[in-house]
Amino acid sequence: MAHSVSAFQAAYISIEVLIALVSVPGNILVIWAVKMNQALRDATFCFIVSLAVADVAVGALVIPLAIIINIGPQTEFYSCLMVACPVLILTESSILALLAIAVDRYLRVKIPVSYKSVVTPRRAAVAIACCWIVSFLVGLTPMFGWNNLNKMRRTQELNASHTEFVIKCQFETVISMEYMVYFNFFVWVLPPLLLMLLIYLEVFNLIRKQLNKKVSSSSNDPQKYYGKELKIAKSLALVLFLFALSWLPLHILNCITLFCPSCETPHILTYIAIFLTHGNSAMNPIVYAFRIKKFRTAFLQIWNQYFCCKTNKNARTTTAETGN
């Protein structure tokens, strides 16, 4: 049976589709830039690619699934759970990628001489693989049993229902708030965010000390190195800040739901929090384009090589054919 969509749901779906249309091409452009530009091949940009892959998946997979959940079709419990889990996996992947980026930037300023021998491409690849493995384990924990199945069964028994166990598929119906707050937020979101904050504070402190120390140096190379590191660190710290700003409101609402069951949260706040989490995936390419020169150069190179010049070439060909 077709499920009718209200005007409010239509507006929600339109905004989600718009976010996906910005997020997917933008993050594909980030991956493309790293692939084609040799200057973007160090460990930091490999971790940025991992983050971009997660953001592409948010636009291409999570947003369509979120729209399905918003419509609330009637499904079997574990089918609904499979629809709800990808966002948990990709959120954790983004957090761990940001943590890896922060650690990488710390090592670049702490041990600049031996950095390349410590952070090898192989070790970076292993770190990325470990981040994704942990993300799948954390995100799929509800599939292993920490979910609302027993609560739903008790409710069904109380209602004396003997029909097939089918539910209206919504996130809070299948995902336990205890899991979301105690395990997901208090263990796998908040501590990494606080750790990254401390790491970036130390990175800025180390850079400041080195810049002050090298002011009187006859060589400009250390000054140039740490100046460049400062610019990149500021840009990546901004990415972290935007991530925290986008995700903390939804987790705070989850805490209110768990610790204050009688508190009524306006639906509009929940929708705004959801838009922020999904919109975060579209923000990073914009930050890279405006804040990191290597990315800006690579984006312009892609535009000129594959789009702008191609258009001009086609125009010239058409003009030549018309002239003939």
PDB file of C-alpha atoms in Angstrom:
ATOM      1  CA  MET A   1       0.000   0.000   0.000  1.00  0.00           C
ATOM      2  CA  ALA A   2       1.384   3.404  -0.946  1.00  0.00           C
ATOM      3  CA  HIS A   3       2.322   5.627   1.972  1.00  0.00           C
ATOM      4  CA  SER A   4       1.054   9.208   1.685  1.00  0.00           C
ATOM      5  CA  VAL A   5       3.612  11.965   2.214  1.00  0.00           C
ATOM      6  CA  SER A   6       2.598  15.126   4.077  1.00  0.00           C
ATOM      7  CA  ALA A   7       3.635  18.647   3.037  1.00  0.00           C
ATOM      8  CA  PHE A   8       6.064  18.776   5.969  1.00  0.00           C
ATOM      9  CA  GLN A   9       7.629  15.466   4.913  1.00  0.00           C
ATOM     10  CA  ALA A  10       7.873  16.735   1.326  1.00  0.00           C
ATOM     11  CA  ALA A  11       9.791  19.809   2.567  1.00  0.00           C
ATOM     12  CA  TYR A  12      12.045  17.558   4.691  1.00  0.00           C
ATOM     13  CA  ILE A  13      12.750  15.274   1.716  1.00  0.00           C
ATOM     14  CA  SER A  14      13.517  18.271  -0.536  1.00  0.00           C
ATOM     15  CA  ILE A  15      16.096  19.653   1.925  1.00  0.00           C
ATOM     16  CA  GLU A  16      17.682  16.205   2.358  1.00  0.00           C
ATOM     17  CA  VAL A  17      17.944  15.750  -1.424  1.00  0.00           C
ATOM     18  CA  LEU A  18      19.528  19.215  -1.746  1.00  0.00           C
ATOM     19  CA  ILE A  19      22.125  18.318   0.926  1.00  0.00           C
ATOM     20  CA  ALA A  20      22.901  15.045  -0.899  1.00  0.00           C
ATOM     21  CA  LEU A  21      23.288  16.868  -4.246  1.00  0.00           C
ATOM     22  CA  VAL A  22      25.915  19.153  -2.673  1.00  0.00           C
ATOM     23  CA  SER A  23      27.635  16.532  -0.508  1.00  0.00           C
ATOM     24  CA  VAL A  24      28.192  13.740  -3.037  1.00  0.00           C
ATOM     25  CA  PRO A  25      29.809  15.746  -5.903  1.00  0.00           C
ATOM     26  CA  GLY A  26      31.785  17.902  -3.452  1.00  0.00           C
ATOM     27  CA  ASN A  27      33.380  14.953  -1.689  1.00  0.00           C
ATOM     28  CA  ILE A  28      33.943  13.051  -4.937  1.00  0.00           C
ATOM     29  CA  LEU A  29      35.863  16.156  -6.039  1.00  0.00           C
ATOM     30  CA  VAL A  30      38.007  15.897  -2.865  1.00  0.00           C
ATOM     31  CA  ILE A  31      38.831  12.234  -3.615  1.00  0.00           C
ATOM     32  CA  TRP A  32      39.513  13.090  -7.271  1.00  0.00           C
ATOM     33  CA  ALA A  33      41.832  15.945  -6.268  1.00  0.00           C
ATOM     34  CA  VAL A  34      43.942  13.701  -4.025  1.00  0.00           C
ATOM     35  CA  LYS A  35      44.096  11.002  -6.722  1.00  0.00           C
ATOM     36  CA  MET A  36      45.331  13.292  -9.489  1.00  0.00           C
ATOM     37  CA  ASN A  37      47.586  15.666  -7.494  1.00  0.00           C
ATOM     38  CA  GLN A  38      50.928  14.296  -6.294  1.00  0.00           C
ATOM     39  CA  ALA A  39      51.228  17.129  -3.733  1.00  0.00           C
ATOM     40  CA  LEU A  40      48.179  15.719  -1.891  1.00  0.00           C
ATOM     41  CA  ARG A  41      49.551  12.218  -1.399  1.00  0.00           C
ATOM     42  CA  ASP A  42      50.835  12.439   2.209  1.00  0.00           C
ATOM     43  CA  ALA A  43      49.181  10.750   5.214  1.00  0.00           C
ATOM     44  CA  THR A  44      46.998  13.704   6.201  1.00  0.00           C
ATOM     45  CA  PHE A  45      45.284  13.801   2.818  1.00  0.00           C
ATOM     46  CA  CYS A  46      44.827   9.997   2.865  1.00  0.00           C
ATOM     47  CA  PHE A  47      42.886  10.432   6.116  1.00  0.00           C
ATOM     48  CA  ILE A  48      40.946  13.286   4.482  1.00  0.00           C
ATOM     49  CA  VAL A  49      40.026  10.877   1.657  1.00  0.00           C
ATOM     50  CA  SER A  50      38.723   8.406   4.253  1.00  0.00           C
ATOM     51  CA  LEU A  51      36.613  11.224   5.703  1.00  0.00           C
ATOM     52  CA  ALA A  52      35.399  12.158   2.204  1.00  0.00           C
ATOM     53  CA  VAL A  53      34.406   8.539   1.479  1.00  0.00           C
ATOM     54  CA  ALA A  54      32.269   8.548   4.634  1.00  0.00           C
ATOM     55  CA  ASP A  55      30.715  11.870   3.556  1.00  0.00           C
ATOM     56  CA  VAL A  56      29.931  10.525   0.064  1.00  0.00           C
ATOM     57  CA  ALA A  57      28.231   7.535   1.699  1.00  0.00           C
ATOM     58  CA  VAL A  58      26.178   9.902   3.880  1.00  0.00           C
ATOM     59  CA  GLY A  59      24.848  11.648   0.773  1.00  0.00           C
ATOM     60  CA  ALA A  60      24.413   8.532  -1.362  1.00  0.00           C
ATOM     61  CA  LEU A  61      23.244   6.038   1.300  1.00  0.00           C
ATOM     62  CA  VAL A  62      22.367   7.546   4.686  1.00  0.00           C
ATOM     63  CA  ILE A  63      20.179  10.389   3.389  1.00  0.00           C
ATOM     64  CA  PRO A  64      18.010   8.071   1.219  1.00  0.00           C
ATOM     65  CA  LEU A  65      17.683   5.712   4.211  1.00  0.00           C
ATOM     66  CA  ALA A  66      16.825   8.667   6.479  1.00  0.00           C
ATOM     67  CA  ILE A  67      14.053   9.622   4.062  1.00  0.00           C
ATOM     68  CA  ILE A  68      12.701   6.061   4.209  1.00  0.00           C
ATOM     69  CA  ILE A  69      12.761   6.172   8.033  1.00  0.00           C
ATOM     70  CA  ASN A  70      11.025   9.554   8.010  1.00  0.00           C
ATOM     71  CA  ILE A  71       8.200   8.130   5.893  1.00  0.00           C
ATOM     72  CA  GLY A  72       8.003   5.255   8.414  1.00  0.00           C
ATOM     73  CA  PRO A  73       7.094   2.181   6.338  1.00  0.00           C
ATOM     74  CA  GLN A  74       5.867  -1.035   8.001  1.00  0.00           C
ATOM     75  CA  THR A  75       8.835  -3.452   8.116  1.00  0.00           C
ATOM     76  CA  GLU A  76      10.260  -6.395  10.048  1.00  0.00           C
ATOM     77  CA  PHE A  77      12.347  -5.310  13.078  1.00  0.00           C
ATOM     78  CA  TYR A  78      15.810  -6.313  11.812  1.00  0.00           C
ATOM     79  CA  SER A  79      15.135  -4.884   8.343  1.00  0.00           C
ATOM     80  CA  CYS A  80      14.488  -1.519  10.011  1.00  0.00           C
ATOM     81  CA  LEU A  81      17.614  -1.967  12.137  1.00  0.00           C
ATOM     82  CA  MET A  82      19.706  -2.487   8.991  1.00  0.00           C
ATOM     83  CA  VAL A  83      18.344   0.800   7.640  1.00  0.00           C
ATOM     84  CA  ALA A  84      19.230   2.644  10.886  1.00  0.00           C
ATOM     85  CA  CYS A  85      22.790   1.313  11.413  1.00  0.00           C
ATOM     86  CA  PRO A  86      24.712   2.841   8.432  1.00  0.00           C
ATOM     87  CA  VAL A  87      24.523   6.350   9.912  1.00  0.00           C
ATOM     88  CA  LEU A  88      26.137   5.013  13.131  1.00  0.00           C
ATOM     89  CA  ILE A  89      28.959   3.389  11.146  1.00  0.00           C
ATOM     90  CA  LEU A  90      29.683   6.481   9.061  1.00  0.00           C
ATOM     91  CA  THR A  91      29.511   8.868  12.018  1.00  0.00           C
ATOM     92  CA  GLU A  92      32.107   6.824  13.869  1.00  0.00           C
ATOM     93  CA  SER A  93      34.256   6.565  10.740  1.00  0.00           C
ATOM     94  CA  SER A  94      34.228  10.379  10.422  1.00  0.00           C
ATOM     95  CA  ILE A  95      35.190  10.832  14.095  1.00  0.00           C
ATOM     96  CA  LEU A  96      38.073   8.355  13.870  1.00  0.00           C
ATOM     97  CA  ALA A  97      39.293   9.927  10.598  1.00  0.00           C
ATOM     98  CA  LEU A  98      39.294  13.345  12.298  1.00  0.00           C
ATOM     99  CA  LEU A  99      41.199  11.842  15.241  1.00  0.00           C
ATOM    100  CA  ALA A 100      43.763  10.294  12.872  1.00  0.00           C
ATOM    101  CA  ILE A 101      44.170  13.677  11.134  1.00  0.00           C
ATOM    102  CA  ALA A 102      44.713  15.398  14.496  1.00  0.00           C
ATOM    103  CA  VAL A 103      47.348  12.848  15.577  1.00  0.00           C
ATOM    104  CA  ASP A 104      49.051  13.174  12.185  1.00  0.00           C
ATOM    105  CA  ARG A 105      49.248  16.969  12.484  1.00  0.00           C
ATOM    106  CA  TYR A 106      50.652  16.602  16.013  1.00  0.00           C
ATOM    107  CA  LEU A 107      53.410  14.271  14.789  1.00  0.00           C
ATOM    108  CA  ARG A 108      54.266  16.646  11.936  1.00  0.00           C
ATOM    109  CA  VAL A 109      55.065  19.465  14.362  1.00  0.00           C
ATOM    110  CA  LYS A 110      56.401  17.316  17.215  1.00  0.00           C
ATOM    111  CA  ILE A 111      58.857  15.207  15.190  1.00  0.00           C
ATOM    112  CA  PRO A 112      59.289  17.027  11.832  1.00  0.00           C
ATOM    113  CA  VAL A 113      62.674  15.443  11.091  1.00  0.00           C
ATOM    114  CA  SER A 114      61.664  11.794  11.646  1.00  0.00           C
ATOM    115  CA  TYR A 115      57.992  12.230  10.656  1.00  0.00           C
ATOM    116  CA  LYS A 116      58.283  10.561   7.226  1.00  0.00           C
ATOM    117  CA  SER A 117      60.035   7.507   8.667  1.00  0.00           C
ATOM    118  CA  VAL A 118      57.381   7.161  11.404  1.00  0.00           C
ATOM    119  CA  VAL A 119      54.231   7.897   9.369  1.00  0.00           C
ATOM    120  CA  THR A 120      54.767   5.709   6.306  1.00  0.00           C
ATOM    121  CA  PRO A 121      52.089   5.118   3.619  1.00  0.00           C
ATOM    122  CA  ARG A 122      51.747   1.513   4.854  1.00  0.00           C
ATOM    123  CA  ARG A 123      51.119   2.601   8.459  1.00  0.00           C
ATOM    124  CA  ALA A 124      48.640   5.234   7.289  1.00  0.00           C
ATOM    125  CA  ALA A 125      46.748   2.566   5.310  1.00  0.00           C
ATOM    126  CA  VAL A 126      46.702   0.266   8.356  1.00  0.00           C
ATOM    127  CA  ALA A 127      45.401   3.142  10.519  1.00  0.00           C
ATOM    128  CA  ILE A 128      42.611   3.864   8.013  1.00  0.00           C
ATOM    129  CA  ALA A 129      41.660   0.161   7.867  1.00  0.00           C
ATOM    130  CA  CYS A 130      41.569  -0.008  11.689  1.00  0.00           C
ATOM    131  CA  CYS A 131      39.343   3.101  11.805  1.00  0.00           C
ATOM    132  CA  TRP A 132      36.825   1.485   9.469  1.00  0.00           C
ATOM    133  CA  ILE A 133      36.883  -1.860  11.302  1.00  0.00           C
ATOM    134  CA  VAL A 134      36.204  -0.128  14.644  1.00  0.00           C
ATOM    135  CA  SER A 135      33.477   1.967  12.985  1.00  0.00           C
ATOM    136  CA  PHE A 136      31.685  -1.148  11.742  1.00  0.00           C
ATOM    137  CA  LEU A 137      31.942  -2.805  15.164  1.00  0.00           C
ATOM    138  CA  VAL A 138      30.574   0.274  16.967  1.00  0.00           C
ATOM    139  CA  GLY A 139      27.880   0.985  14.372  1.00  0.00           C
ATOM    140  CA  LEU A 140      26.689  -2.614  14.115  1.00  0.00           C
ATOM    141  CA  THR A 141      26.500  -3.158  17.896  1.00  0.00           C
ATOM    142  CA  PRO A 142      22.668  -2.785  17.770  1.00  0.00           C
ATOM    143  CA  MET A 143      22.587  -5.679  15.265  1.00  0.00           C
ATOM    144  CA  PHE A 144      24.440  -7.828  17.829  1.00  0.00           C
ATOM    145  CA  GLY A 145      21.681  -7.380  20.407  1.00  0.00           C
ATOM    146  CA  TRP A 146      21.810  -3.910  22.007  1.00  0.00           C
ATOM    147  CA  ASN A 147      18.492  -2.745  20.544  1.00  0.00           C
ATOM    148  CA  ASN A 148      14.807  -2.369  21.392  1.00  0.00           C
ATOM    149  CA  LEU A 149      13.662  -5.823  20.247  1.00  0.00           C
ATOM    150  CA  ASN A 150      12.864  -7.164  23.735  1.00  0.00           C
ATOM    151  CA  LYS A 151      11.054  -3.943  24.652  1.00  0.00           C
ATOM    152  CA  MET A 152       8.976  -4.186  21.463  1.00  0.00           C
ATOM    153  CA  ARG A 153       8.175  -7.842  22.148  1.00  0.00           C
ATOM    154  CA  ARG A 154       7.041  -7.040  25.703  1.00  0.00           C
ATOM    155  CA  THR A 155       4.795  -4.298  24.335  1.00  0.00           C
ATOM    156  CA  GLN A 156       3.355  -6.720  21.780  1.00  0.00           C
ATOM    157  CA  GLU A 157       2.687  -9.339  24.474  1.00  0.00           C
ATOM    158  CA  LEU A 158       0.955  -6.751  26.668  1.00  0.00           C
ATOM    159  CA  ASN A 159      -1.268  -5.918  23.731  1.00  0.00           C
ATOM    160  CA  ALA A 160      -2.047  -9.631  23.380  1.00  0.00           C
ATOM    161  CA  SER A 161      -1.010  -9.534  19.749  1.00  0.00           C
ATOM    162  CA  HIS A 162      -0.196 -12.798  17.969  1.00  0.00           C
ATOM    163  CA  THR A 163       0.310 -11.343  14.513  1.00  0.00           C
ATOM    164  CA  GLU A 164       3.642 -11.277  12.674  1.00  0.00           C
ATOM    165  CA  PHE A 165       6.166  -8.958  14.404  1.00  0.00           C
ATOM    166  CA  VAL A 166       6.033  -5.940  12.091  1.00  0.00           C
ATOM    167  CA  ILE A 167       6.760  -2.369  13.205  1.00  0.00           C
ATOM    168  CA  LYS A 168       6.634   1.171  11.858  1.00  0.00           C
ATOM    169  CA  CYS A 169      10.275   1.737  10.930  1.00  0.00           C
ATOM    170  CA  GLN A 170      11.665   4.709  12.842  1.00  0.00           C
ATOM    171  CA  PHE A 171      15.121   5.267  14.327  1.00  0.00           C
ATOM    172  CA  GLU A 172      14.074   5.502  18.000  1.00  0.00           C
ATOM    173  CA  THR A 173      11.792   2.469  17.600  1.00  0.00           C
ATOM    174  CA  VAL A 174      14.681   0.092  16.938  1.00  0.00           C
ATOM    175  CA  ILE A 175      17.792   1.852  18.340  1.00  0.00           C
ATOM    176  CA  SER A 176      18.141   1.871  22.111  1.00  0.00           C
ATOM    177  CA  MET A 177      18.652   5.311  23.673  1.00  0.00           C
ATOM    178  CA  GLU A 178      20.901   3.649  26.293  1.00  0.00           C
ATOM    179  CA  TYR A 179      23.152   2.525  23.429  1.00  0.00           C
ATOM    180  CA  MET A 180      23.050   5.972  21.797  1.00  0.00           C
ATOM    181  CA  VAL A 181      23.925   7.869  24.993  1.00  0.00           C
ATOM    182  CA  TYR A 182      26.029   5.565  27.199  1.00  0.00           C
ATOM    183  CA  PHE A 183      27.952   3.726  24.478  1.00  0.00           C
ATOM    184  CA  ASN A 184      27.853   5.794  21.279  1.00  0.00           C
ATOM    185  CA  PHE A 185      28.031   9.306  22.767  1.00  0.00           C
ATOM    186  CA  PHE A 186      29.811   8.872  26.119  1.00  0.00           C
ATOM    187  CA  VAL A 187      32.404   6.379  24.779  1.00  0.00           C
ATOM    188  CA  TRP A 188      32.834   6.857  21.028  1.00  0.00           C
ATOM    189  CA  VAL A 189      31.889  10.486  20.326  1.00  0.00           C
ATOM    190  CA  LEU A 190      32.556  12.771  23.296  1.00  0.00           C
ATOM    191  CA  PRO A 191      35.975  11.389  24.451  1.00  0.00           C
ATOM    192  CA  PRO A 192      37.485  11.491  20.887  1.00  0.00           C
ATOM    193  CA  LEU A 193      36.202  15.057  20.436  1.00  0.00           C
ATOM    194  CA  LEU A 194      37.746  16.160  23.743  1.00  0.00           C
ATOM    195  CA  LEU A 195      40.990  14.350  22.879  1.00  0.00           C
ATOM    196  CA  MET A 196      41.126  16.111  19.494  1.00  0.00           C
ATOM    197  CA  LEU A 197      40.568  19.456  21.207  1.00  0.00           C
ATOM    198  CA  LEU A 198      43.567  18.802  23.476  1.00  0.00           C
ATOM    199  CA  ILE A 199      45.689  17.636  20.523  1.00  0.00           C
ATOM    200  CA  TYR A 200      44.994  20.770  18.472  1.00  0.00           C
ATOM    201  CA  LEU A 201      45.671  23.009  21.470  1.00  0.00           C
ATOM    202  CA  GLU A 202      49.048  21.283  21.834  1.00  0.00           C
ATOM    203  CA  VAL A 203      49.690  21.549  18.071  1.00  0.00           C
ATOM    204  CA  PHE A 204      49.080  25.315  18.140  1.00  0.00           C
ATOM    205  CA  ASN A 205      51.233  25.631  21.265  1.00  0.00           C
ATOM    206  CA  LEU A 206      54.139  23.745  19.646  1.00  0.00           C
ATOM    207  CA  ILE A 207      53.890  25.781  16.444  1.00  0.00           C
ATOM    208  CA  ARG A 208      53.803  29.065  18.393  1.00  0.00           C
ATOM    209  CA  LYS A 209      56.938  28.076  20.335  1.00  0.00           C
ATOM    210  CA  GLN A 210      58.780  27.078  17.163  1.00  0.00           C
ATOM    211  CA  LEU A 211      57.794  30.262  15.303  1.00  0.00           C
ATOM    212  CA  ASN A 212      58.967  32.399  18.239  1.00  0.00           C
ATOM    213  CA  LYS A 213      62.191  30.420  18.479  1.00  0.00           C
ATOM    214  CA  LYS A 214      62.990  30.749  14.763  1.00  0.00           C
ATOM    215  CA  VAL A 215      62.379  34.490  14.468  1.00  0.00           C
ATOM    216  CA  SER A 216      66.071  35.252  14.966  1.00  0.00           C
ATOM    217  CA  SER A 217      67.252  32.304  12.876  1.00  0.00           C
ATOM    218  CA  SER A 218      69.190  33.048   9.725  1.00  0.00           C
ATOM    219  CA  SER A 219      67.339  30.308   7.864  1.00  0.00           C
ATOM    220  CA  ASN A 220      63.782  30.927   6.650  1.00  0.00           C
ATOM    221  CA  ASP A 221      62.982  27.233   6.012  1.00  0.00           C
ATOM    222  CA  PRO A 222      61.830  26.360   9.571  1.00  0.00           C
ATOM    223  CA  GLN A 223      59.777  29.569   9.654  1.00  0.00           C
ATOM    224  CA  LYS A 224      58.149  28.631   6.346  1.00  0.00           C
ATOM    225  CA  TYR A 225      57.523  25.016   7.449  1.00  0.00           C
ATOM    226  CA  TYR A 226      55.800  25.925  10.711  1.00  0.00           C
ATOM    227  CA  GLY A 227      53.905  28.786   9.080  1.00  0.00           C
ATOM    228  CA  LYS A 228      52.472  26.334   6.549  1.00  0.00           C
ATOM    229  CA  GLU A 229      51.663  23.835   9.323  1.00  0.00           C
ATOM    230  CA  LEU A 230      49.846  26.562  11.241  1.00  0.00           C
ATOM    231  CA  LYS A 231      47.600  27.351   8.255  1.00  0.00           C
ATOM    232  CA  ILE A 232      46.733  23.692   7.638  1.00  0.00           C
ATOM    233  CA  ALA A 233      46.180  23.025  11.358  1.00  0.00           C
ATOM    234  CA  LYS A 234      43.772  25.982  11.554  1.00  0.00           C
ATOM    235  CA  SER A 235      41.821  24.660   8.553  1.00  0.00           C
ATOM    236  CA  LEU A 236      41.577  21.118   9.941  1.00  0.00           C
ATOM    237  CA  ALA A 237      40.666  22.435  13.383  1.00  0.00           C
ATOM    238  CA  LEU A 238      37.824  24.309  11.654  1.00  0.00           C
ATOM    239  CA  VAL A 239      36.659  21.002  10.115  1.00  0.00           C
ATOM    240  CA  LEU A 240      36.648  19.500  13.622  1.00  0.00           C
ATOM    241  CA  PHE A 241      34.756  22.495  15.045  1.00  0.00           C
ATOM    242  CA  LEU A 242      32.082  22.229  12.332  1.00  0.00           C
ATOM    243  CA  PHE A 243      31.755  18.493  12.973  1.00  0.00           C
ATOM    244  CA  ALA A 244      31.231  19.050  16.715  1.00  0.00           C
ATOM    245  CA  LEU A 245      28.813  21.914  16.032  1.00  0.00           C
ATOM    246  CA  SER A 246      26.835  19.697  13.655  1.00  0.00           C
ATOM    247  CA  TRP A 247      26.645  16.538  15.768  1.00  0.00           C
ATOM    248  CA  LEU A 248      26.472  17.668  19.404  1.00  0.00           C
ATOM    249  CA  PRO A 249      22.900  19.089  19.192  1.00  0.00           C
ATOM    250  CA  LEU A 250      21.480  15.697  18.142  1.00  0.00           C
ATOM    251  CA  HIS A 251      23.399  13.880  20.891  1.00  0.00           C
ATOM    252  CA  ILE A 252      22.213  16.447  23.445  1.00  0.00           C
ATOM    253  CA  LEU A 253      18.625  15.793  22.329  1.00  0.00           C
ATOM    254  CA  ASN A 254      19.266  12.047  22.774  1.00  0.00           C
ATOM    255  CA  CYS A 255      20.467  12.721  26.334  1.00  0.00           C
ATOM    256  CA  ILE A 256      17.297  14.715  27.049  1.00  0.00           C
ATOM    257  CA  THR A 257      15.175  11.861  25.674  1.00  0.00           C
ATOM    258  CA  LEU A 258      16.939   9.321  27.914  1.00  0.00           C
ATOM    259  CA  PHE A 259      17.355  11.285  31.139  1.00  0.00           C
ATOM    260  CA  CYS A 260      14.110  13.258  30.990  1.00  0.00           C
ATOM    261  CA  PRO A 261      11.395  11.012  29.486  1.00  0.00           C
ATOM    262  CA  SER A 262       8.689  13.495  30.493  1.00  0.00           C
ATOM    263  CA  CYS A 263      10.405  16.366  28.632  1.00  0.00           C
ATOM    264  CA  GLU A 264       8.806  17.138  25.280  1.00  0.00           C
ATOM    265  CA  THR A 265      11.300  18.080  22.583  1.00  0.00           C
ATOM    266  CA  PRO A 266       9.805  20.137  19.725  1.00  0.00           C
ATOM    267  CA  HIS A 267       9.926  18.155  16.474  1.00  0.00           C
ATOM    268  CA  ILE A 268      11.375  21.135  14.636  1.00  0.00           C
ATOM    269  CA  LEU A 269      14.487  21.011  16.870  1.00  0.00           C
ATOM    270  CA  THR A 270      14.966  17.336  16.058  1.00  0.00           C
ATOM    271  CA  TYR A 271      14.701  18.040  12.328  1.00  0.00           C
ATOM    272  CA  ILE A 272      17.174  20.945  12.576  1.00  0.00           C
ATOM    273  CA  ALA A 273      19.620  18.666  14.441  1.00  0.00           C
ATOM    274  CA  ILE A 274      19.249  15.989  11.745  1.00  0.00           C
ATOM    275  CA  PHE A 275      19.816  18.552   8.957  1.00  0.00           C
ATOM    276  CA  LEU A 276      22.981  19.729  10.749  1.00  0.00           C
ATOM    277  CA  THR A 277      24.385  16.187  10.954  1.00  0.00           C
ATOM    278  CA  HIS A 278      23.736  15.480   7.282  1.00  0.00           C
ATOM    279  CA  GLY A 279      24.767  18.977   6.187  1.00  0.00           C
ATOM    280  CA  ASN A 280      28.159  18.514   7.823  1.00  0.00           C
ATOM    281  CA  SER A 281      29.073  16.138   4.986  1.00  0.00           C
ATOM    282  CA  ALA A 282      28.667  19.002   2.516  1.00  0.00           C
ATOM    283  CA  MET A 283      30.754  21.489   4.544  1.00  0.00           C
ATOM    284  CA  ASN A 284      34.223  19.924   4.350  1.00  0.00           C
ATOM    285  CA  PRO A 285      34.891  20.383   0.579  1.00  0.00           C
ATOM    286  CA  ILE A 286      33.936  24.061   0.955  1.00  0.00           C
ATOM    287  CA  VAL A 287      36.410  24.439   3.854  1.00  0.00           C
ATOM    288  CA  TYR A 288      39.173  22.730   1.842  1.00  0.00           C
ATOM    289  CA  ALA A 289      38.505  24.923  -1.198  1.00  0.00           C
ATOM    290  CA  PHE A 290      38.664  28.195   0.734  1.00  0.00           C
ATOM    291  CA  ARG A 291      41.277  27.335   3.361  1.00  0.00           C
ATOM    292  CA  ILE A 292      43.808  24.857   1.889  1.00  0.00           C
ATOM    293  CA  LYS A 293      45.767  26.124  -1.119  1.00  0.00           C
ATOM    294  CA  LYS A 294      46.734  22.645  -2.394  1.00  0.00           C
ATOM    295  CA  PHE A 295      43.086  21.642  -2.636  1.00  0.00           C
ATOM    296  CA  ARG A 296      42.099  24.931  -4.232  1.00  0.00           C
ATOM    297  CA  THR A 297      44.809  24.453  -6.867  1.00  0.00           C
ATOM    298  CA  ALA A 298      43.729  20.843  -7.494  1.00  0.00           C
ATOM    299  CA  PHE A 299      40.043  21.821  -7.793  1.00  0.00           C
ATOM    300  CA  LEU A 300      40.900  24.540 -10.326  1.00  0.00           C
ATOM    301  CA  GLN A 301      43.086  22.087 -12.236  1.00  0.00           C
ATOM    302  CA  ILE A 302      40.204  19.568 -12.445  1.00  0.00           C
ATOM    303  CA  TRP A 303      37.809  22.311 -13.532  1.00  0.00           C
ATOM    304  CA  ASN A 304      40.137  23.616 -16.243  1.00  0.00           C
ATOM    305  CA  GLN A 305      41.150  20.166 -17.493  1.00  0.00           C
ATOM    306  CA  TYR A 306      37.837  18.324 -17.489  1.00  0.00           C
ATOM    307  CA  PHE A 307      35.089  20.944 -17.594  1.00  0.00           C
ATOM    308  CA  CYS A 308      36.066  24.482 -18.585  1.00  0.00           C
ATOM    309  CA  CYS A 309      38.541  23.662 -21.361  1.00  0.00           C
ATOM    310  CA  LYS A 310      36.364  20.814 -22.615  1.00  0.00           C
ATOM    311  CA  THR A 311      33.444  23.225 -22.951  1.00  0.00           C
ATOM    312  CA  ASN A 312      35.638  25.746 -24.768  1.00  0.00           C
ATOM    313  CA  LYS A 313      36.997  23.012 -27.043  1.00  0.00           C
ATOM    314  CA  ASN A 314      33.474  21.840 -27.936  1.00  0.00           C
ATOM    315  CA  ALA A 315      32.475  25.458 -28.607  1.00  0.00           C
ATOM    316  CA  ARG A 316      35.497  25.960 -30.896  1.00  0.00           C
ATOM    317  CA  THR A 317      34.717  22.692 -32.740  1.00  0.00           C
ATOM    318  CA  THR A 318      31.110  23.740 -33.277  1.00  0.00           C
ATOM    319  CA  THR A 319      32.229  27.159 -34.534  1.00  0.00           C
ATOM    320  CA  ALA A 320      34.720  25.548 -36.944  1.00  0.00           C
ATOM    321  CA  GLU A 321      32.085  23.153 -38.294  1.00  0.00           C
ATOM    322  CA  THR A 322      29.631  26.023 -38.755  1.00  0.00           C
ATOM    323  CA  GLY A 323      32.296  27.967 -40.615  1.00  0.00           C
ATOM    324  CA  ASN A 324      32.883  25.037 -42.950  1.00  0.00           C
TER     325      ASN A 324
END
